[in-house]
CSV table of C-alpha atoms in Angstrom, one decimal:
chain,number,residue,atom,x,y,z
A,11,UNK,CA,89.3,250.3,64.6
A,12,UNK,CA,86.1,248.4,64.2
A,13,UNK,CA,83.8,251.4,65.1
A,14,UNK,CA,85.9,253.3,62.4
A,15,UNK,CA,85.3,250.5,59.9
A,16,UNK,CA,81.6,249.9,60.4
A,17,UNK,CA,81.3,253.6,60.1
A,18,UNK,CA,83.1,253.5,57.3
A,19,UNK,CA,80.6,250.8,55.8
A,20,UNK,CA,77.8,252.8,57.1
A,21,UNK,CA,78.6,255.6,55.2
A,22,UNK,CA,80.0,254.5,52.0
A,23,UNK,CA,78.0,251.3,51.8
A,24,UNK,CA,75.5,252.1,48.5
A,25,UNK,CA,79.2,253.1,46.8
A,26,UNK,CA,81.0,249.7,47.7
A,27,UNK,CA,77.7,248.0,46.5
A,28,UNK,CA,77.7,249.6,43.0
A,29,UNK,CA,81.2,248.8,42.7
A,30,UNK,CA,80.8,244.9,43.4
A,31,UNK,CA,78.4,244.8,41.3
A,32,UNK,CA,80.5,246.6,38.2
A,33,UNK,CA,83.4,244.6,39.4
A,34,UNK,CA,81.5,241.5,39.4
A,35,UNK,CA,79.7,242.3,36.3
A,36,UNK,CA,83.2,242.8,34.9
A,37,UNK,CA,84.5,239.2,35.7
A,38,UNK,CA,80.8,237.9,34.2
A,39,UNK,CA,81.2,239.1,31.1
A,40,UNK,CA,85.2,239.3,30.3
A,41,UNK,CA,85.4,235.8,31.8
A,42,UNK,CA,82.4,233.7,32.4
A,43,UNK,CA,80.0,234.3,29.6
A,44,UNK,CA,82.0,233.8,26.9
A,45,UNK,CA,82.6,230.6,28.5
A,46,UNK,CA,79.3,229.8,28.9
A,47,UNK,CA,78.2,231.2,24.9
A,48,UNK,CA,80.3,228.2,24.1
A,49,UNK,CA,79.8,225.8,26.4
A,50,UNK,CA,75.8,227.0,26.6
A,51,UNK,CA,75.1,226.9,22.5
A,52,UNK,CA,72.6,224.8,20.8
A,53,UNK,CA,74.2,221.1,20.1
A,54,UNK,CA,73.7,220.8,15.7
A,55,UNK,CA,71.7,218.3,14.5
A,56,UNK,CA,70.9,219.0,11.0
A,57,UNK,CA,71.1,222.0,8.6
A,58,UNK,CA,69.0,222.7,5.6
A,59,UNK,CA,69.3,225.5,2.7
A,60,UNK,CA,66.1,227.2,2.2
A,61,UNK,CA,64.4,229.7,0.2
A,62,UNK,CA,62.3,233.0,0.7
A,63,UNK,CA,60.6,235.4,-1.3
A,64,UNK,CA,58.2,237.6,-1.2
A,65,UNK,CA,55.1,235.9,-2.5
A,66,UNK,CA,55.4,233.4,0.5
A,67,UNK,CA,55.2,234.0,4.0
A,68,UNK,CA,57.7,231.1,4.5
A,69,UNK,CA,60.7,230.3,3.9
A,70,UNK,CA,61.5,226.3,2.3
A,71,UNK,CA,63.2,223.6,0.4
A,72,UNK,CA,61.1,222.3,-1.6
A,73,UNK,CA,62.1,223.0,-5.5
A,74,UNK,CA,60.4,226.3,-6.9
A,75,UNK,CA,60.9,228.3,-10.2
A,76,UNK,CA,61.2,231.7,-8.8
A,77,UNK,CA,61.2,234.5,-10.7
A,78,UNK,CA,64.0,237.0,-10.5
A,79,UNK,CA,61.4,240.0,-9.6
A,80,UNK,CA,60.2,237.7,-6.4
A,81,UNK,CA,63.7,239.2,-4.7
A,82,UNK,CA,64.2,234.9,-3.5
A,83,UNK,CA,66.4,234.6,-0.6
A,84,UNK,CA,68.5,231.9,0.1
A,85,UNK,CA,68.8,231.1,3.7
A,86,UNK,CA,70.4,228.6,6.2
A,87,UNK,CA,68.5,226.9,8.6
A,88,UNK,CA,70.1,224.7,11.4
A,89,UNK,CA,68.1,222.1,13.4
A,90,UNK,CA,69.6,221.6,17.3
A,91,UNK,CA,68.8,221.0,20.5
A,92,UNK,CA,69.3,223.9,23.4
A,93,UNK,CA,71.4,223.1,26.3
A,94,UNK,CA,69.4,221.0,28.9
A,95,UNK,CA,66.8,220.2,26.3
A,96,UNK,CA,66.0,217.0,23.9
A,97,UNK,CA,63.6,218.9,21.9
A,98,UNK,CA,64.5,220.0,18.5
A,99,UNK,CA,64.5,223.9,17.8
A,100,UNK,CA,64.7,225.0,14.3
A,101,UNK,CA,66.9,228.5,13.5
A,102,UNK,CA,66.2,230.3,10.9
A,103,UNK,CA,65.9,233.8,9.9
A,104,UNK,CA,62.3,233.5,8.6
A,105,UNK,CA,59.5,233.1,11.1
A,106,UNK,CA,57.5,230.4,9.9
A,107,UNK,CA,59.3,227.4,7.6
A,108,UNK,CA,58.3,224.9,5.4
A,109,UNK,CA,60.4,221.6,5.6
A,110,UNK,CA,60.1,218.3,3.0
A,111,UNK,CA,56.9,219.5,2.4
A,112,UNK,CA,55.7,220.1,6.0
A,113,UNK,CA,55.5,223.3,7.8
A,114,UNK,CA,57.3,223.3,11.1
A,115,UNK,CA,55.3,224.3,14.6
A,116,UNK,CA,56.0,228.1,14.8
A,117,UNK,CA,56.9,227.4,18.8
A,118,UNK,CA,60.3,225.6,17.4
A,119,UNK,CA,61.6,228.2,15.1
A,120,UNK,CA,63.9,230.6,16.5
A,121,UNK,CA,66.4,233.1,15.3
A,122,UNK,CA,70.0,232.7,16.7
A,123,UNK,CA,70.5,234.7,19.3
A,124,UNK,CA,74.4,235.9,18.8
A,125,UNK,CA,74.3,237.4,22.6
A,126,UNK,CA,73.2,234.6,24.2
A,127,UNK,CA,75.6,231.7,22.2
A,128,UNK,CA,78.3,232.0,20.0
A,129,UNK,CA,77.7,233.2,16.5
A,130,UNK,CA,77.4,230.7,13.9
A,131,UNK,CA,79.6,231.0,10.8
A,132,UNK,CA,77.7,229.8,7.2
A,133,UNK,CA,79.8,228.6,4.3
A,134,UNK,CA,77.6,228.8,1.1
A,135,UNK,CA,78.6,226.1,-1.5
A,136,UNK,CA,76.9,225.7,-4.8
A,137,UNK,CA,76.8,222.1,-6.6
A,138,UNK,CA,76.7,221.7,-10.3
A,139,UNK,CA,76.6,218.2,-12.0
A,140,UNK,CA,78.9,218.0,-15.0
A,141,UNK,CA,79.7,215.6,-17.9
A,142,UNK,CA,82.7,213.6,-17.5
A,143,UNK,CA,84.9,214.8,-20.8
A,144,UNK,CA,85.4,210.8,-22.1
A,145,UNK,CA,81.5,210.8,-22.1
A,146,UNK,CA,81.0,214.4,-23.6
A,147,UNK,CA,79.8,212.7,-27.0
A,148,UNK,CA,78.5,209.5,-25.7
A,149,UNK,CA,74.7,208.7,-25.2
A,150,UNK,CA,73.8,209.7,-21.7
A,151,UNK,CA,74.1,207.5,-18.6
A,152,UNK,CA,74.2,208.2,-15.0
A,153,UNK,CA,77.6,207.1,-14.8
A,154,UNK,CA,78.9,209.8,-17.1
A,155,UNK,CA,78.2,212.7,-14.4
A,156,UNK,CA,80.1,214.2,-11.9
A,157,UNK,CA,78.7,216.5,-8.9
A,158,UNK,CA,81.4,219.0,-9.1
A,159,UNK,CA,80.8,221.6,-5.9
A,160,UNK,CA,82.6,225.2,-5.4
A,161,UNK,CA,83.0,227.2,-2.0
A,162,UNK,CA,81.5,230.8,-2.3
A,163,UNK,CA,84.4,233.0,-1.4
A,164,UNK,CA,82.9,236.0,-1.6
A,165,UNK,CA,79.8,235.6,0.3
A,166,UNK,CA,79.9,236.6,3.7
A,167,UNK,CA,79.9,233.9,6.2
A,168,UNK,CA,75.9,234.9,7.3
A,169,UNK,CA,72.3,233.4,7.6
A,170,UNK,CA,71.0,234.7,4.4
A,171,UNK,CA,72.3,235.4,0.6
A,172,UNK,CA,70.3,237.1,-2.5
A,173,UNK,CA,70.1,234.1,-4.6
A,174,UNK,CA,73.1,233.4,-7.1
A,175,UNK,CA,72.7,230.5,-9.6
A,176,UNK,CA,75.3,231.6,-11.7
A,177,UNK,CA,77.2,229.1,-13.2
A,178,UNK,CA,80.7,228.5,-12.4
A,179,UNK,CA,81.7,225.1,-14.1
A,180,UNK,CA,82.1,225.7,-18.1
A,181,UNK,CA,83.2,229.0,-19.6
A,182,UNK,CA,80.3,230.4,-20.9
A,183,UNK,CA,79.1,233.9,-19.9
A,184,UNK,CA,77.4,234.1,-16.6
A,185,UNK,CA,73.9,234.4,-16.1
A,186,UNK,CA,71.7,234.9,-13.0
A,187,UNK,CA,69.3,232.7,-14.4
A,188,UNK,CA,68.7,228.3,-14.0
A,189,UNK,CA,68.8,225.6,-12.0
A,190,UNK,CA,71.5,225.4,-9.3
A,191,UNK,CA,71.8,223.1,-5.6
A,192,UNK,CA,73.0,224.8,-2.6
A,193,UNK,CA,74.7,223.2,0.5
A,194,UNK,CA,76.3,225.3,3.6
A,195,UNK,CA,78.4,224.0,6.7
A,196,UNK,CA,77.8,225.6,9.9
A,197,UNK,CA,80.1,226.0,12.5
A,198,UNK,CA,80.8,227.3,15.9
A,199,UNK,CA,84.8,228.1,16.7
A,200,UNK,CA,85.9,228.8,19.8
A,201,UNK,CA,89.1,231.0,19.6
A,202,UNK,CA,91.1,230.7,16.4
A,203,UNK,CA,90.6,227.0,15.5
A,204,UNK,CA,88.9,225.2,17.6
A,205,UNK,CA,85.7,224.3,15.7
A,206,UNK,CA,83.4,222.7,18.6
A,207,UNK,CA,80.0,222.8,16.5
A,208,UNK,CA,79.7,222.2,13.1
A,209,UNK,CA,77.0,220.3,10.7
A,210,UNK,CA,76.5,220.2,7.0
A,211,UNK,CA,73.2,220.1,4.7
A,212,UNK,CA,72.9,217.3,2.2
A,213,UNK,CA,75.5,217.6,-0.2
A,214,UNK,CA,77.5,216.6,-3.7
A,215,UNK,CA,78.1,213.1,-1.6
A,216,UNK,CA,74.2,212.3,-1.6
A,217,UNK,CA,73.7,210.4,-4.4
A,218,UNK,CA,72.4,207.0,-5.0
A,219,UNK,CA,73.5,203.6,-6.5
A,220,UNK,CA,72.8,204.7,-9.8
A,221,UNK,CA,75.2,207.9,-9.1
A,222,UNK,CA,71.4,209.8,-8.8
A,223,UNK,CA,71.6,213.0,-7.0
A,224,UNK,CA,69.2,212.9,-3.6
A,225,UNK,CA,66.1,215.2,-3.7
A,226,UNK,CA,67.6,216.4,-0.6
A,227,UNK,CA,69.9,218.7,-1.9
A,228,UNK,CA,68.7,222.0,-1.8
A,229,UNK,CA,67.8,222.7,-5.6
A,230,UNK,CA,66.2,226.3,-7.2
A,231,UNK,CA,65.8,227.9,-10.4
A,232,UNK,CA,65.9,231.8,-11.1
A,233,UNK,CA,64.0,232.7,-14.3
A,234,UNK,CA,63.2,236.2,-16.1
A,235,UNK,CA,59.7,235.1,-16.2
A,236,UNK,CA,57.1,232.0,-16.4
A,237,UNK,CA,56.2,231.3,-19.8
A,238,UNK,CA,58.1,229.3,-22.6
A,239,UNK,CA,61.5,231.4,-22.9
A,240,UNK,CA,61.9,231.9,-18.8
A,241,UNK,CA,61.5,228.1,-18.8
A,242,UNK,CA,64.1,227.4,-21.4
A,243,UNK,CA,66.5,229.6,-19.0
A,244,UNK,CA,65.6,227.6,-15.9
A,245,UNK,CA,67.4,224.7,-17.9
A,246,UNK,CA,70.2,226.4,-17.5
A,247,UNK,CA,73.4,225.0,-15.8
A,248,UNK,CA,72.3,221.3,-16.4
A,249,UNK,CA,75.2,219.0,-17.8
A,250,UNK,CA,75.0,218.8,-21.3
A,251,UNK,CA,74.9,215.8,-23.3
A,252,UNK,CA,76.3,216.3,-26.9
A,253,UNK,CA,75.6,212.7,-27.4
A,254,UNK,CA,71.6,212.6,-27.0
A,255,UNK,CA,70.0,211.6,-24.2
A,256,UNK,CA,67.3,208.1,-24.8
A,257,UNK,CA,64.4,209.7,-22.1
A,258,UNK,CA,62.3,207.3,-23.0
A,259,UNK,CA,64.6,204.5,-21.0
A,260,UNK,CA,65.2,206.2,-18.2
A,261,UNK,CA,60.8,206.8,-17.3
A,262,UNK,CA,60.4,209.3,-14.3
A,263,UNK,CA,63.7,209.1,-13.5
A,264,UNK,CA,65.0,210.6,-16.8
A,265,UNK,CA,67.6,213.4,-15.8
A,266,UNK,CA,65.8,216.5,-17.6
A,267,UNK,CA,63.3,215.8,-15.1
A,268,UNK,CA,65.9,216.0,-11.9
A,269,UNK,CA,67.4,218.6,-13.0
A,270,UNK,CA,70.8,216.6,-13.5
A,271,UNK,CA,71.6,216.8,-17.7
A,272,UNK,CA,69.8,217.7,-20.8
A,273,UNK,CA,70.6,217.2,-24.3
A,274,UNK,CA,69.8,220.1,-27.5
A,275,UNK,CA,65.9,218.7,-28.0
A,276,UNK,CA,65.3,218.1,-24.5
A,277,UNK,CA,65.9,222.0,-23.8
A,278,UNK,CA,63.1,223.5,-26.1
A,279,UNK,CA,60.7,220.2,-25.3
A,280,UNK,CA,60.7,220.2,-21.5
A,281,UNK,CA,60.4,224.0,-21.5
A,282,UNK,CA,57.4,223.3,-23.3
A,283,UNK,CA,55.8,220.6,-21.1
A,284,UNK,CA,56.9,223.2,-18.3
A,285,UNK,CA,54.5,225.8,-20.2
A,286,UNK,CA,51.7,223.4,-20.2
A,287,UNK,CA,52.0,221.6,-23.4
A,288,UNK,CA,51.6,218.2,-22.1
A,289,UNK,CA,51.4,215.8,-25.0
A,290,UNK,CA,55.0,217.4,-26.4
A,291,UNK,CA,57.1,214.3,-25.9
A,292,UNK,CA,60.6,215.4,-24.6
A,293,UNK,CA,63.6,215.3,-26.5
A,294,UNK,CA,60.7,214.9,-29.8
A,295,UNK,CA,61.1,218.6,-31.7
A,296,UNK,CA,58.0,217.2,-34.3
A,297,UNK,CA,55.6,216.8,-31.3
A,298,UNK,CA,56.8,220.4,-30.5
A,299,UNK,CA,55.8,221.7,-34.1
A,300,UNK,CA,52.2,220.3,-33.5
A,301,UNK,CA,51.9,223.3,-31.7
A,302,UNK,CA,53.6,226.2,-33.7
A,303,UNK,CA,51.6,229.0,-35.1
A,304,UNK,CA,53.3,230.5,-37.6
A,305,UNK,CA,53.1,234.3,-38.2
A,306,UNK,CA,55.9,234.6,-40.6
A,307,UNK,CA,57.3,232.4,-43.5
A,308,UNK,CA,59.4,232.5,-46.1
A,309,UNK,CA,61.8,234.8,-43.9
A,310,UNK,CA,65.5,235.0,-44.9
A,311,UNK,CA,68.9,236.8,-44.6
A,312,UNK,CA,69.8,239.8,-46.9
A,313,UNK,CA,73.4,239.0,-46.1
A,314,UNK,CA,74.8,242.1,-47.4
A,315,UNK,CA,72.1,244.6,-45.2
A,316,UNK,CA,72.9,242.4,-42.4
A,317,UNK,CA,68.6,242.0,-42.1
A,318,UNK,CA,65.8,239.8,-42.3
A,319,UNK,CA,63.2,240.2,-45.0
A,320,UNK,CA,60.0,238.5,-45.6
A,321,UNK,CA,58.8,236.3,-48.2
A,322,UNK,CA,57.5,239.8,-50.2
A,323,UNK,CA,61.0,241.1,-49.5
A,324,UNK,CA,60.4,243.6,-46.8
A,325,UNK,CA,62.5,243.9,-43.5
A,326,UNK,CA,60.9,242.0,-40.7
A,327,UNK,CA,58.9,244.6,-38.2
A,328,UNK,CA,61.0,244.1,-34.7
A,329,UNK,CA,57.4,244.5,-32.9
A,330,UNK,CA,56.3,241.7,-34.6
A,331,UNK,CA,58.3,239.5,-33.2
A,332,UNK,CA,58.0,238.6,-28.2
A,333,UNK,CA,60.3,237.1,-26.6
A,334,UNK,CA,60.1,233.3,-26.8
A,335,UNK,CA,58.8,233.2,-30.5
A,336,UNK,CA,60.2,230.0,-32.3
A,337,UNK,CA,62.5,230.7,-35.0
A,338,UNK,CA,62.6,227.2,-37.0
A,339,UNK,CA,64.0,226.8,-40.5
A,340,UNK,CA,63.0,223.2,-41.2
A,341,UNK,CA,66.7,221.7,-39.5
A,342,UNK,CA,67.6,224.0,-36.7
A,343,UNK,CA,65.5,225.7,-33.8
A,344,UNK,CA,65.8,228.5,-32.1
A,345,UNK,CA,64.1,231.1,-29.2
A,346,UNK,CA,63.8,234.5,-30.2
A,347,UNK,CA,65.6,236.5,-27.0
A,348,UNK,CA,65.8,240.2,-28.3
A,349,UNK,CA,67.1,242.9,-30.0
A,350,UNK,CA,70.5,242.9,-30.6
A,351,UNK,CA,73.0,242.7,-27.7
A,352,UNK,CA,70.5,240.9,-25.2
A,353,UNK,CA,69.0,245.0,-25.1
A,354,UNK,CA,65.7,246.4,-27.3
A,355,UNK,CA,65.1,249.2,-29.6
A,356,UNK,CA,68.7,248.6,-31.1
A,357,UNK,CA,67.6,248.6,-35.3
A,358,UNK,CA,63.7,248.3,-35.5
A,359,UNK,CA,63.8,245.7,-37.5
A,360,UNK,CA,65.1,241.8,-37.8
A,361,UNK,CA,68.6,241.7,-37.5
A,362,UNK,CA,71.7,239.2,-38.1
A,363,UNK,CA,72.6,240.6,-34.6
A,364,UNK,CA,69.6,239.9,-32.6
A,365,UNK,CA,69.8,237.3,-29.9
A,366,UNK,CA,68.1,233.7,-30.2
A,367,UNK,CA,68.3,230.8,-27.3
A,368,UNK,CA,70.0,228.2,-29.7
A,369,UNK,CA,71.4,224.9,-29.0
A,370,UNK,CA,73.4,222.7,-31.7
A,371,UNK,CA,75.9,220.7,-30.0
A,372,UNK,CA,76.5,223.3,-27.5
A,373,UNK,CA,74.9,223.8,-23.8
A,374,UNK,CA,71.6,226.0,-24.6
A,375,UNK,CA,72.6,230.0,-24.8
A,376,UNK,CA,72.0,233.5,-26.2
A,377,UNK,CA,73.9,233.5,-29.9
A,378,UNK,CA,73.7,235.2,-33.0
A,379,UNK,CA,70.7,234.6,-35.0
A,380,UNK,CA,72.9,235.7,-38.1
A,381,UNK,CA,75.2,232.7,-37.0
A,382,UNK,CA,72.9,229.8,-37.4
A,383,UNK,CA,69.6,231.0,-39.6
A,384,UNK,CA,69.8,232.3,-43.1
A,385,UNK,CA,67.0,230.9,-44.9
A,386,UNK,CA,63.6,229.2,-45.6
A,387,UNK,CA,63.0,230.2,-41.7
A,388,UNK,CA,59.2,230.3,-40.4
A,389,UNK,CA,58.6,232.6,-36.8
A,390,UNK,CA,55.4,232.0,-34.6
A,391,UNK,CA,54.5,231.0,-30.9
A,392,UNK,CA,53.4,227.9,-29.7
A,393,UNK,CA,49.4,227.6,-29.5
């Protein structure tokens, strides 16, 4: 019996090999490594939000203006320490990162490997500060704000997003354009509930004593373009003060500034310090007019043509008007936007249909200029 046997194992021995090794492979990987993606994974430390685009080679969080032909990224990255290891690793989808201001050593940057640990699951949430309504009309104060925060439902639960500022707490139309803060939470689950990993970025929660949201909440803004109307849109999304804002009292720290609220003055004034007009004083529309070249006066509405005609009574040339042009009447401001509809080419001429950035007691946005402008109205650019 044991001749037969070793014969046996003699002859068939490369066969029984290959089949321990399937069977044990088997056991590995239905029952040990998915034990061990779990109990192996990376320990969470931190997480940040950061951005990418393609003029930088790294990804970050510190605040940019990004413009929306850049193609910016928004992406999570999660600082943790590998099993056996006190060293921090950073995980990120980008291969070089830039972190409160520094740039991380390429050696600790490493993209989650989803073979080797269990995958990680990103919630995206966006943060938007408000105006409390009791305060809606009252002068501005810290106090007056709350951080409202909403979960993305429809974003995949993933590393990376195309960026999305839209806004999503008043009821105005959305727009992929102006300022917005990001959080995520990251978590590993083992089975159906069982979360046994999970870490948040700096949140709605992060604020101050003065109710003074922390710098390190991920913040961007999405603009069309750099220049005086793609600044204006970058205000975008701020809590409005219909009750004025006094920027004088609040120095550095004035909340135009941090990209927290903004009164009607403050939009068209900042945007202009943005553009490099530093001696325009914000929230002060006369130290804004220092700078305003005028290339048409005397403009008004012919009401019943539904036009704009010049002081010698001759419809306003559409191409001599760009995008960002003041449109002041001696009371109200505006931003020339374009032709009719938000789209060009629509009459060739002025129109009581064309589209102005306007703000009068309402949160900056694309209106009517036949709504708000009828007469004694100058256009120009600011020089």
């Amino acid at each position: 019996m044991l001749k037969r046997f070793l014969d046996f194992l003699k002859e068939y021995w490369l066969m029984l090999v290959l089949i321990l090794i399937v069977a044990g492979g088997g056991v590995y990987y239905i029952f040990i490594h998915p034990y061990l993606r779990v109990k192996h994974a990376p320990k969470f430390v931190k997480a940040y939000v950061v951005v990418k685009t393609n003029k930088l080679d790294y990804a970050t969080n510190d605040f940019l203006v990004i413009e929306e032909k850049d193609n910016p990224e928004l992406q999570a990255c999660i600082v943790a320490k590998k099993w056996g290891e006190d060293k921090l690793t950073y995980f990120c989808p980008s291969k070089r990162l830039k972190i409160d201001g520094k740039f991380i050593p390429e050696n600790s940057i490493e993209q989650w490997d989803n073979f080797k640990w269990k995958e990680v699951r990103i919630f995206w949430f966006k943060i938007q500060p408000v105006m409390l309504d009791k305060y809606r009309d009252k002068p501005f104060e810290y106090s007056h704000i709350k951080y409202v925060y909403q979960f993305q439902t429809t974003w995949p639960l993933q590393w990376t997003h195309k960026l999305d500022v839209r806004d999503f707490a008043s009821i105005y139309p959305k727009q992929n354009y102006g300022t917005m803060r990001f959080k995520i939470r990251a978590e590993i689950k083992e089975g159906i509930a069982d979360v046994i990993e999970k870490v948040y970025s700096a949140g709605e929660e992060e604020v101050n004593e003065n109710n003074i949201i922390s710098d390190k909440v991920f913040k961007v803004a999405l603009v069309p373009s750099k220049d005086y109307f793609g600044y204006i849109t970058s205000l975008f999304n701020l809590a409005y003060v219909e009750g004025g804002i006094d920027y004088k009292k609040f120095g550095d720290k004035n909340p135009a500034y941090l990209r927290i609220a903004i009164d009607s003055p403050g939009y068209f004034t900042y945007a202009a310090r943005l553009s490099g007009f530093k001696d325009v004083k914000l929230g002060d529309i006369p130290s804004l007019l220092k700078h305003f070249k005028v290339v048409l006066k005397g403009v008004k509405l012919n009401k019943k043509k539904g036009v704009y005609v010049d002081e010698k009574g001759k419809p306003v040339d559409i191409k001599m008007l760009k995008r960002g042009y003041i449109i002041w009447d001696g009371e109200l401001f505006g931003v020339f936007a374009s032709e009719g509809s938000l789209q060009g080419g629509k009459f060739g001429v002025l129109s009581d249909d064309d589209r102005v950035l306007y703000s009068n007691g309402l949160p900056v946005y694309y209106e009517k200029m036949g709504d708000h402008f009828y007469k004694n109205i100058q256009i120009g650019y600011l020089e």
